[in-house]
Amino acid sequence: MALVEDTTDPKHNLQAARQAYYERISRYDMAPLWEKLRELVGNEPRTQCAPAIWRFRDVKAMVMESAELISAREAERRVLVLENPALRGQSRITQTLYAGLQLIMPGEIAPAHRHTASAIRFIVDGNGAYTSVEGERTYMSPGDFVLTANWTAHDHGNTSDRPMIWLDVLDLPTVNFFETMFAEHLESESQAVRHQDGDSAAFFASGVLPDGAQMGAQVGARFGAKLGAKCSPVVNYTYARTRPILERLYNAGEVDRRHGARVRYANPATGGWVMPTMGAQLALLPAGFAGERYRATDGTIFVCVEGEGATRIGDKDFTWSAGDVFVAPSWQYYSHTAGPQSVLFSISDRPAQEALGIWRESN
Ligand SMILES: [Fe+2]
């Protein structure tokens, strides 16, 4: 009987034999690679993320409403997470990065803590709230780019009379992927101020470095034991300082056909990215700019700081204006167009990919 089946339907028998074999090895927590090989080793990246936009005019009122429901102290950080629509429930905007809009009301404090995840703030709305990082209190304005690197103590407060909203971006999914998260709350809610606002930028990002024995120790503490040279010691790359550089770059004719007149935020100790897990840029798109298409393996979060325009991502068009946040997934073509002169901030996991030797780009 078996012999007849073998000769009339060998394919069926082979499938059945394979299936029985898979079930048998499965009981020993093994599986056949050949059934998954194409999925695991694709010819090019197939992103799980969707391109998406959060328009400030749509979401601002909802962010503000959160203040009626919970205090910054109770929430610890009162943030609405920007969840990639294709990755809902996973608290991430790309596979490796978390993003959220944080609100701090006048008089509120977001208490001091530290964690192995690194964070950046990009200020969207309001003026005069502060972030304190390792005792340097920096007062923030729209367009400022503030770092709280891996394991640096940080707290926030709003001493102004206006609410403040900023974009938080953290490498939370990356740190949690490696299962390396540590965090602790600090005893005092607000850190004592030990430096002047702007000290870190003046000391370490001005083409000079503190000299002398006492300051040498401080340089060592900032560049050495505390952060290592892996993270920039600069707390706030202010818009007031960076914006005019874009204008100079534009006037010098340094306009990339894809990205506009763009600068990369640099770690002054190394010239490399500001952090090993996240890298950021600021770009001026001249009025009427029609950028060439571009793609890279780092899924990228953009914030419109000034102006208005549109970005085509894959086959979708997203119009944007000031305060809008949008995301271009890994390896999807995108191209920017600007109406009036516009400024875009961007951030991605490119430094991590470069360190691993897996980053690629193409036009
Ligand atoms: Fe934090």
Tab-separated table of C-alpha atoms and ligand atoms in Angstrom:
chain	number	residue	atom	x	y	z
A	1	MET	CA	0.000	0.000	0.000
A	2	ALA	CA	2.758	2.436	0.984
A	3	LEU	CA	4.663	1.590	-2.160
A	4	VAL	CA	1.684	2.619	-4.327
A	5	GLU	CA	1.402	6.019	-2.572
A	6	ASP	CA	5.126	6.677	-3.012
A	7	THR	CA	5.027	6.225	-6.735
A	8	THR	CA	1.724	8.042	-7.407
A	9	ASP	CA	2.253	11.115	-5.180
A	10	PRO	CA	5.865	11.452	-4.088
A	11	LYS	CA	5.542	15.225	-3.585
A	12	HIS	CA	2.725	14.786	-1.140
A	13	ASN	CA	4.669	12.199	0.754
A	14	LEU	CA	7.740	14.399	0.908
A	15	GLN	CA	5.685	17.301	2.283
A	16	ALA	CA	4.111	15.037	4.863
A	17	ALA	CA	7.500	13.617	5.827
A	18	ARG	CA	8.945	17.119	6.174
A	19	GLN	CA	5.991	18.279	8.274
A	20	ALA	CA	6.313	15.298	10.587
A	21	TYR	CA	10.045	15.972	10.859
A	22	TYR	CA	9.461	19.682	11.692
A	23	GLU	CA	7.022	18.712	14.404
A	24	ARG	CA	9.448	16.197	15.844
A	25	ILE	CA	12.384	18.630	15.980
A	26	SER	CA	10.104	21.378	17.286
A	27	ARG	CA	9.688	19.416	20.501
A	28	TYR	CA	13.418	20.011	20.999
A	29	ASP	CA	13.112	23.761	20.265
A	30	MET	CA	14.627	23.492	16.827
A	31	ALA	CA	13.328	24.702	13.478
A	32	PRO	CA	14.453	24.350	9.837
A	33	LEU	CA	16.325	27.430	8.619
A	34	TRP	CA	15.383	26.758	4.998
A	35	GLU	CA	11.744	27.623	5.712
A	36	LYS	CA	12.771	31.089	6.993
A	37	LEU	CA	15.908	31.866	5.035
A	38	ARG	CA	14.406	34.328	2.553
A	39	GLU	CA	12.578	36.178	5.333
A	40	LEU	CA	15.742	36.405	7.449
A	41	VAL	CA	18.152	37.300	4.665
A	42	GLY	CA	16.254	39.578	2.293
A	43	ASN	CA	17.924	41.122	-0.717
A	44	GLU	CA	17.242	44.583	0.678
A	45	PRO	CA	15.637	46.122	3.801
A	46	ARG	CA	11.890	45.639	4.153
A	47	THR	CA	10.817	48.106	6.806
A	48	GLN	CA	8.073	47.333	9.298
A	49	CYS	CA	7.530	51.079	9.829
A	50	ALA	CA	5.104	53.297	8.012
A	51	PRO	CA	5.817	56.858	6.938
A	52	ALA	CA	3.743	59.136	9.156
A	53	ILE	CA	3.254	62.728	10.291
A	54	TRP	CA	2.018	64.391	13.477
A	55	ARG	CA	0.902	67.925	12.612
A	56	PHE	CA	1.365	70.330	15.495
A	57	ARG	CA	-1.895	72.143	14.783
A	58	ASP	CA	-3.747	68.796	15.135
A	59	VAL	CA	-2.028	67.467	18.254
A	60	LYS	CA	-1.164	70.568	20.305
A	61	ALA	CA	-4.608	70.803	21.935
A	62	MET	CA	-4.454	67.117	22.939
A	63	VAL	CA	-0.988	67.548	24.391
A	64	MET	CA	-2.252	70.547	26.389
A	65	GLU	CA	-5.286	68.561	27.588
A	66	SER	CA	-2.994	66.076	29.335
A	67	ALA	CA	-2.153	68.812	31.880
A	68	GLU	CA	-5.750	68.643	33.152
A	69	LEU	CA	-5.491	64.898	33.736
A	70	ILE	CA	-2.087	64.390	35.325
A	71	SER	CA	0.681	66.541	36.808
A	72	ALA	CA	4.283	66.358	35.626
A	73	ARG	CA	5.256	65.149	39.105
A	74	GLU	CA	2.742	62.285	39.102
A	75	ALA	CA	3.495	61.307	35.522
A	76	GLU	CA	7.251	61.714	36.165
A	77	ARG	CA	7.391	62.699	32.498
A	78	ARG	CA	4.111	63.874	30.950
A	79	VAL	CA	4.579	62.716	27.371
A	80	LEU	CA	2.347	61.616	24.531
A	81	VAL	CA	4.287	58.924	22.698
A	82	LEU	CA	4.348	59.259	18.917
A	83	GLU	CA	3.672	55.661	17.942
A	84	ASN	CA	4.450	54.611	14.429
A	85	PRO	CA	1.038	53.627	13.005
A	86	ALA	CA	2.484	50.285	11.855
A	87	LEU	CA	4.020	49.596	15.301
A	88	ARG	CA	1.191	50.592	17.650
A	89	GLY	CA	1.613	49.554	21.275
A	90	GLN	CA	5.391	49.269	20.964
A	91	SER	CA	6.194	52.841	22.112
A	92	ARG	CA	8.394	53.580	19.133
A	93	ILE	CA	8.456	55.737	16.029
A	94	THR	CA	11.053	53.565	14.276
A	95	GLN	CA	12.325	50.126	15.245
A	96	THR	CA	15.194	51.660	17.241
A	97	LEU	CA	13.893	55.037	18.442
A	98	TYR	CA	11.201	56.325	20.750
A	99	ALA	CA	9.706	59.792	20.245
A	100	GLY	CA	7.180	61.747	22.269
A	101	LEU	CA	5.824	65.233	22.864
A	102	GLN	CA	6.453	66.358	26.432
A	103	LEU	CA	4.502	69.113	28.162
A	104	ILE	CA	5.649	71.047	31.192
A	105	MET	CA	3.361	73.687	32.644
A	106	PRO	CA	4.433	76.884	34.457
A	107	GLY	CA	5.728	76.072	37.938
A	108	GLU	CA	6.012	72.339	37.309
A	109	ILE	CA	9.007	70.118	37.948
A	110	ALA	CA	9.853	66.830	36.249
A	111	PRO	CA	11.999	65.177	38.944
A	112	ALA	CA	15.661	64.206	38.650
A	113	HIS	CA	16.576	60.739	37.420
A	114	ARG	CA	19.069	59.003	35.174
A	115	HIS	CA	19.038	55.984	32.909
A	116	THR	CA	21.198	54.107	30.446
A	117	ALA	CA	18.952	55.226	27.605
A	118	SER	CA	20.200	58.470	26.071
A	119	ALA	CA	17.772	61.271	25.291
A	120	ILE	CA	17.588	64.409	23.254
A	121	ARG	CA	15.046	67.218	23.458
A	122	PHE	CA	14.179	69.320	20.478
A	123	ILE	CA	12.204	72.352	21.573
A	124	VAL	CA	8.984	72.920	19.656
A	125	ASP	CA	6.874	75.475	21.525
A	126	GLY	CA	7.219	77.844	24.483
A	127	ASN	CA	10.196	79.549	26.033
A	128	GLY	CA	12.016	79.616	29.339
A	129	ALA	CA	11.676	76.139	30.819
A	130	TYR	CA	14.961	74.510	31.745
A	131	THR	CA	16.663	71.151	31.600
A	132	SER	CA	19.359	70.502	34.159
A	133	VAL	CA	22.068	68.009	33.158
A	134	GLU	CA	24.757	67.077	35.683
A	135	GLY	CA	24.310	70.433	37.388
A	136	GLU	CA	24.232	72.613	34.251
A	137	ARG	CA	20.845	74.256	33.963
A	138	THR	CA	20.035	75.318	30.424
A	139	TYR	CA	17.047	77.496	29.592
A	140	MET	CA	15.465	76.326	26.372
A	141	SER	CA	13.991	78.063	23.320
A	142	PRO	CA	12.386	76.695	20.138
A	143	GLY	CA	14.927	74.982	17.891
A	144	ASP	CA	17.332	74.212	20.739
A	145	PHE	CA	18.828	70.714	20.719
A	146	VAL	CA	19.468	69.471	24.266
A	147	LEU	CA	21.348	66.288	25.203
A	148	THR	CA	20.930	64.099	28.233
A	149	ALA	CA	23.428	61.371	27.484
A	150	ASN	CA	23.561	57.858	28.900
A	151	TRP	CA	23.473	57.915	32.747
A	152	THR	CA	23.601	61.701	33.109
A	153	ALA	CA	21.346	63.039	35.852
A	154	HIS	CA	18.596	65.261	34.473
A	155	ASP	CA	15.513	67.119	35.622
A	156	HIS	CA	13.241	69.702	34.055
A	157	GLY	CA	11.382	72.714	35.407
A	158	ASN	CA	9.302	75.511	34.034
A	159	THR	CA	9.983	78.850	35.717
A	160	SER	CA	8.315	80.767	32.875
A	161	ASP	CA	4.659	81.751	32.758
A	162	ARG	CA	3.959	79.724	29.605
A	163	PRO	CA	3.565	76.011	28.873
A	164	MET	CA	6.435	74.399	27.027
A	165	ILE	CA	6.356	71.499	24.586
A	166	TRP	CA	9.352	69.655	23.220
A	167	LEU	CA	10.053	66.511	21.248
A	168	ASP	CA	11.833	63.817	23.228
A	169	VAL	CA	13.765	61.227	21.249
A	170	LEU	CA	15.345	58.319	23.103
A	171	ASP	CA	17.164	55.145	22.109
A	172	LEU	CA	14.811	53.147	24.383
A	173	PRO	CA	14.025	50.362	21.869
A	174	THR	CA	17.751	49.964	21.157
A	175	VAL	CA	18.743	49.781	24.826
A	176	ASN	CA	15.852	47.435	25.579
A	177	PHE	CA	16.714	45.268	22.556
A	178	PHE	CA	20.120	44.658	24.142
A	179	GLU	CA	18.360	44.186	27.530
A	180	THR	CA	20.677	46.747	29.106
A	181	MET	CA	18.304	49.248	30.742
A	182	PHE	CA	19.129	50.607	34.183
A	183	ALA	CA	17.464	53.614	35.792
A	184	GLU	CA	17.374	55.347	39.152
A	185	HIS	CA	15.599	58.224	40.814
A	186	LEU	CA	17.763	60.780	42.511
A	187	GLU	CA	17.177	61.922	46.055
A	188	SER	CA	16.594	65.593	45.398
A	189	GLU	CA	13.856	66.479	42.952
A	190	SER	CA	15.936	69.236	41.345
A	191	GLN	CA	19.697	69.095	41.004
A	192	ALA	CA	21.765	71.842	42.609
A	193	VAL	CA	23.085	74.255	39.992
A	194	ARG	CA	26.856	73.776	39.734
A	195	HIS	CA	27.584	75.460	36.384
A	196	GLN	CA	26.450	78.558	34.504
A	197	ASP	CA	23.962	78.139	31.680
A	198	GLY	CA	26.062	77.714	28.525
A	199	ASP	CA	29.275	76.622	30.267
A	200	SER	CA	29.541	73.331	28.388
A	201	ALA	CA	29.127	74.935	24.942
A	202	ALA	CA	31.565	77.729	25.812
A	203	PHE	CA	34.177	75.402	27.272
A	204	PHE	CA	34.019	72.526	24.826
A	205	ALA	CA	32.452	73.728	21.561
A	206	SER	CA	34.152	77.046	20.895
A	207	GLY	CA	37.535	76.071	19.455
A	208	VAL	CA	39.213	76.534	22.813
A	209	LEU	CA	39.447	74.194	25.797
A	210	PRO	CA	39.804	75.033	29.471
A	211	ASP	CA	43.429	75.079	30.529
A	212	GLY	CA	45.141	74.851	33.899
A	213	ALA	CA	45.147	72.155	36.544
A	214	GLN	CA	41.718	72.813	38.040
A	215	MET	CA	39.948	73.121	34.710
A	216	GLY	CA	41.894	70.163	33.412
A	217	ALA	CA	40.158	68.060	36.004
A	218	GLN	CA	36.808	69.355	34.799
A	219	VAL	CA	37.663	68.543	31.203
A	220	GLY	CA	38.635	65.073	32.374
A	221	ALA	CA	35.379	64.700	34.266
A	222	ARG	CA	33.273	65.778	31.291
A	223	PHE	CA	35.180	63.994	28.563
A	224	GLY	CA	36.516	61.148	30.606
A	225	ALA	CA	35.115	59.299	33.553
A	226	LYS	CA	31.563	60.607	33.434
A	227	LEU	CA	30.599	60.367	29.785
A	228	GLY	CA	33.575	58.859	28.091
A	229	ALA	CA	34.356	60.423	24.749
A	230	LYS	CA	31.354	58.577	23.332
A	231	CYS	CA	28.868	61.361	24.086
A	232	SER	CA	29.236	65.074	23.505
A	233	PRO	CA	29.742	67.100	26.714
A	234	VAL	CA	27.657	69.955	25.258
A	235	VAL	CA	24.287	70.243	26.992
A	236	ASN	CA	22.513	72.627	24.601
A	237	TYR	CA	23.228	73.243	20.929
A	238	THR	CA	21.138	76.401	20.839
A	239	TYR	CA	19.188	77.457	17.772
A	240	ALA	CA	20.522	80.981	18.275
A	241	ARG	CA	24.013	79.615	17.639
A	242	THR	CA	23.286	77.038	14.923
A	243	ARG	CA	20.712	78.873	12.791
A	244	PRO	CA	23.117	81.603	11.554
A	245	ILE	CA	25.575	78.862	10.512
A	246	LEU	CA	22.946	77.476	8.129
A	247	GLU	CA	22.576	80.944	6.642
A	248	ARG	CA	26.352	81.160	6.137
A	249	LEU	CA	26.402	77.725	4.547
A	250	TYR	CA	23.616	78.768	2.186
A	251	ASN	CA	25.381	82.042	1.332
A	252	ALA	CA	28.556	80.056	0.637
A	253	GLY	CA	26.626	78.001	-1.912
A	254	GLU	CA	26.934	74.793	0.121
A	255	VAL	CA	23.469	73.463	-0.660
A	256	ASP	CA	23.222	69.681	-1.004
A	257	ARG	CA	20.851	68.748	-3.817
A	258	ARG	CA	19.090	66.246	-1.547
A	259	HIS	CA	19.371	67.730	1.946
A	260	GLY	CA	19.737	71.502	1.519
A	261	ALA	CA	22.326	73.505	3.485
A	262	ARG	CA	22.786	71.029	6.313
A	263	VAL	CA	25.005	70.750	9.365
A	264	ARG	CA	25.614	67.724	11.526
A	265	TYR	CA	25.648	68.202	15.299
A	266	ALA	CA	29.137	67.090	16.330
A	267	ASN	CA	30.823	65.854	19.469
A	268	PRO	CA	33.674	68.386	19.841
A	269	ALA	CA	35.867	65.733	21.464
A	270	THR	CA	35.854	63.473	18.433
A	271	GLY	CA	34.201	65.267	15.511
A	272	GLY	CA	31.810	62.331	15.390
A	273	TRP	CA	28.122	62.182	16.164
A	274	VAL	CA	26.842	63.581	19.464
A	275	MET	CA	25.970	60.120	20.767
A	276	PRO	CA	26.782	56.540	19.727
A	277	THR	CA	23.109	55.635	19.296
A	278	MET	CA	21.615	58.791	17.784
A	279	GLY	CA	22.817	61.426	15.337
A	280	ALA	CA	21.125	64.686	14.378
A	281	GLN	CA	21.280	67.364	11.707
A	282	LEU	CA	19.801	70.768	10.954
A	283	ALA	CA	19.085	71.787	7.365
A	284	LEU	CA	18.029	74.973	5.629
A	285	LEU	CA	15.921	74.392	2.522
A	286	PRO	CA	16.082	77.509	0.325
A	287	ALA	CA	12.781	79.027	-0.885
A	288	GLY	CA	11.443	76.916	-3.741
A	289	PHE	CA	13.881	74.058	-2.976
A	290	ALA	CA	13.051	70.885	-4.918
A	291	GLY	CA	15.292	68.199	-3.452
A	292	GLU	CA	16.478	65.100	-5.290
A	293	ARG	CA	15.311	61.791	-3.922
A	294	TYR	CA	17.402	59.995	-1.337
A	295	ARG	CA	17.232	56.918	0.812
A	296	ALA	CA	19.314	55.433	3.598
A	297	THR	CA	19.004	52.528	5.995
A	298	ASP	CA	18.441	54.797	9.012
A	299	GLY	CA	14.752	55.516	9.500
A	300	THR	CA	14.720	59.275	10.132
A	301	ILE	CA	12.566	61.560	12.276
A	302	PHE	CA	12.144	65.125	10.988
A	303	VAL	CA	10.843	68.245	12.730
A	304	CYS	CA	9.909	71.374	10.801
A	305	VAL	CA	11.350	74.345	12.695
A	306	GLU	CA	10.507	77.111	10.229
A	307	GLY	CA	8.671	77.531	6.955
A	308	GLU	CA	6.484	75.051	5.143
A	309	GLY	CA	6.828	72.472	2.440
A	310	ALA	CA	6.249	68.855	1.614
A	311	THR	CA	8.147	65.581	1.692
A	312	ARG	CA	7.398	62.663	-0.582
A	313	ILE	CA	8.121	59.409	1.254
A	314	GLY	CA	7.707	56.279	-0.858
A	315	ASP	CA	4.554	57.074	-2.835
A	316	LYS	CA	2.964	59.358	-0.226
A	317	ASP	CA	3.147	63.145	0.080
A	318	PHE	CA	3.245	64.828	3.481
A	319	THR	CA	2.829	68.596	3.752
A	320	TRP	CA	4.413	70.172	6.815
A	321	SER	CA	4.787	73.443	8.666
A	322	ALA	CA	6.405	74.593	11.909
A	323	GLY	CA	6.157	72.126	14.791
A	324	ASP	CA	5.228	69.119	12.652
A	325	VAL	CA	7.043	65.824	13.237
A	326	PHE	CA	7.310	63.214	10.502
A	327	VAL	CA	9.167	59.968	9.949
A	328	ALA	CA	10.747	58.400	6.862
A	329	PRO	CA	11.274	54.634	7.307
A	330	SER	CA	14.462	52.760	6.508
A	331	TRP	CA	15.380	52.486	2.814
A	332	GLN	CA	12.315	54.340	1.536
A	333	TYR	CA	13.019	57.097	-0.949
A	334	TYR	CA	12.170	60.578	0.205
A	335	SER	CA	12.504	64.040	-1.300
A	336	HIS	CA	11.826	67.458	0.213
A	337	THR	CA	10.280	70.512	-1.392
A	338	ALA	CA	10.022	73.876	0.327
A	339	GLY	CA	7.697	76.811	-0.196
A	340	PRO	CA	9.371	79.681	1.637
A	341	GLN	CA	12.838	79.201	3.104
A	342	SER	CA	12.422	76.385	5.642
A	343	VAL	CA	14.420	74.624	8.338
A	344	LEU	CA	14.237	70.905	9.132
A	345	PHE	CA	15.757	69.140	12.114
A	346	SER	CA	16.419	65.414	11.700
A	347	ILE	CA	17.557	62.570	13.918
A	348	SER	CA	18.166	58.862	13.399
A	349	ASP	CA	20.126	55.831	14.614
A	350	ARG	CA	22.785	56.309	11.908
A	351	PRO	CA	25.750	56.399	14.367
A	352	ALA	CA	24.811	52.958	15.681
A	353	GLN	CA	24.459	51.557	12.172
A	354	GLU	CA	27.789	53.085	11.132
A	355	ALA	CA	29.508	51.648	14.196
A	356	LEU	CA	28.171	48.226	13.248
A	357	GLY	CA	29.186	48.686	9.615
A	358	ILE	CA	25.655	48.205	8.261
A	359	TRP	CA	24.646	51.731	7.207
A	360	ARG	CA	23.991	52.328	3.517
A	361	GLU	CA	22.577	55.162	1.421
A	362	SER	CA	21.654	55.663	-2.216
A	363	ASN	CA	20.195	58.294	-4.502
B	1	FE	FE	14.766	60.826	31.609
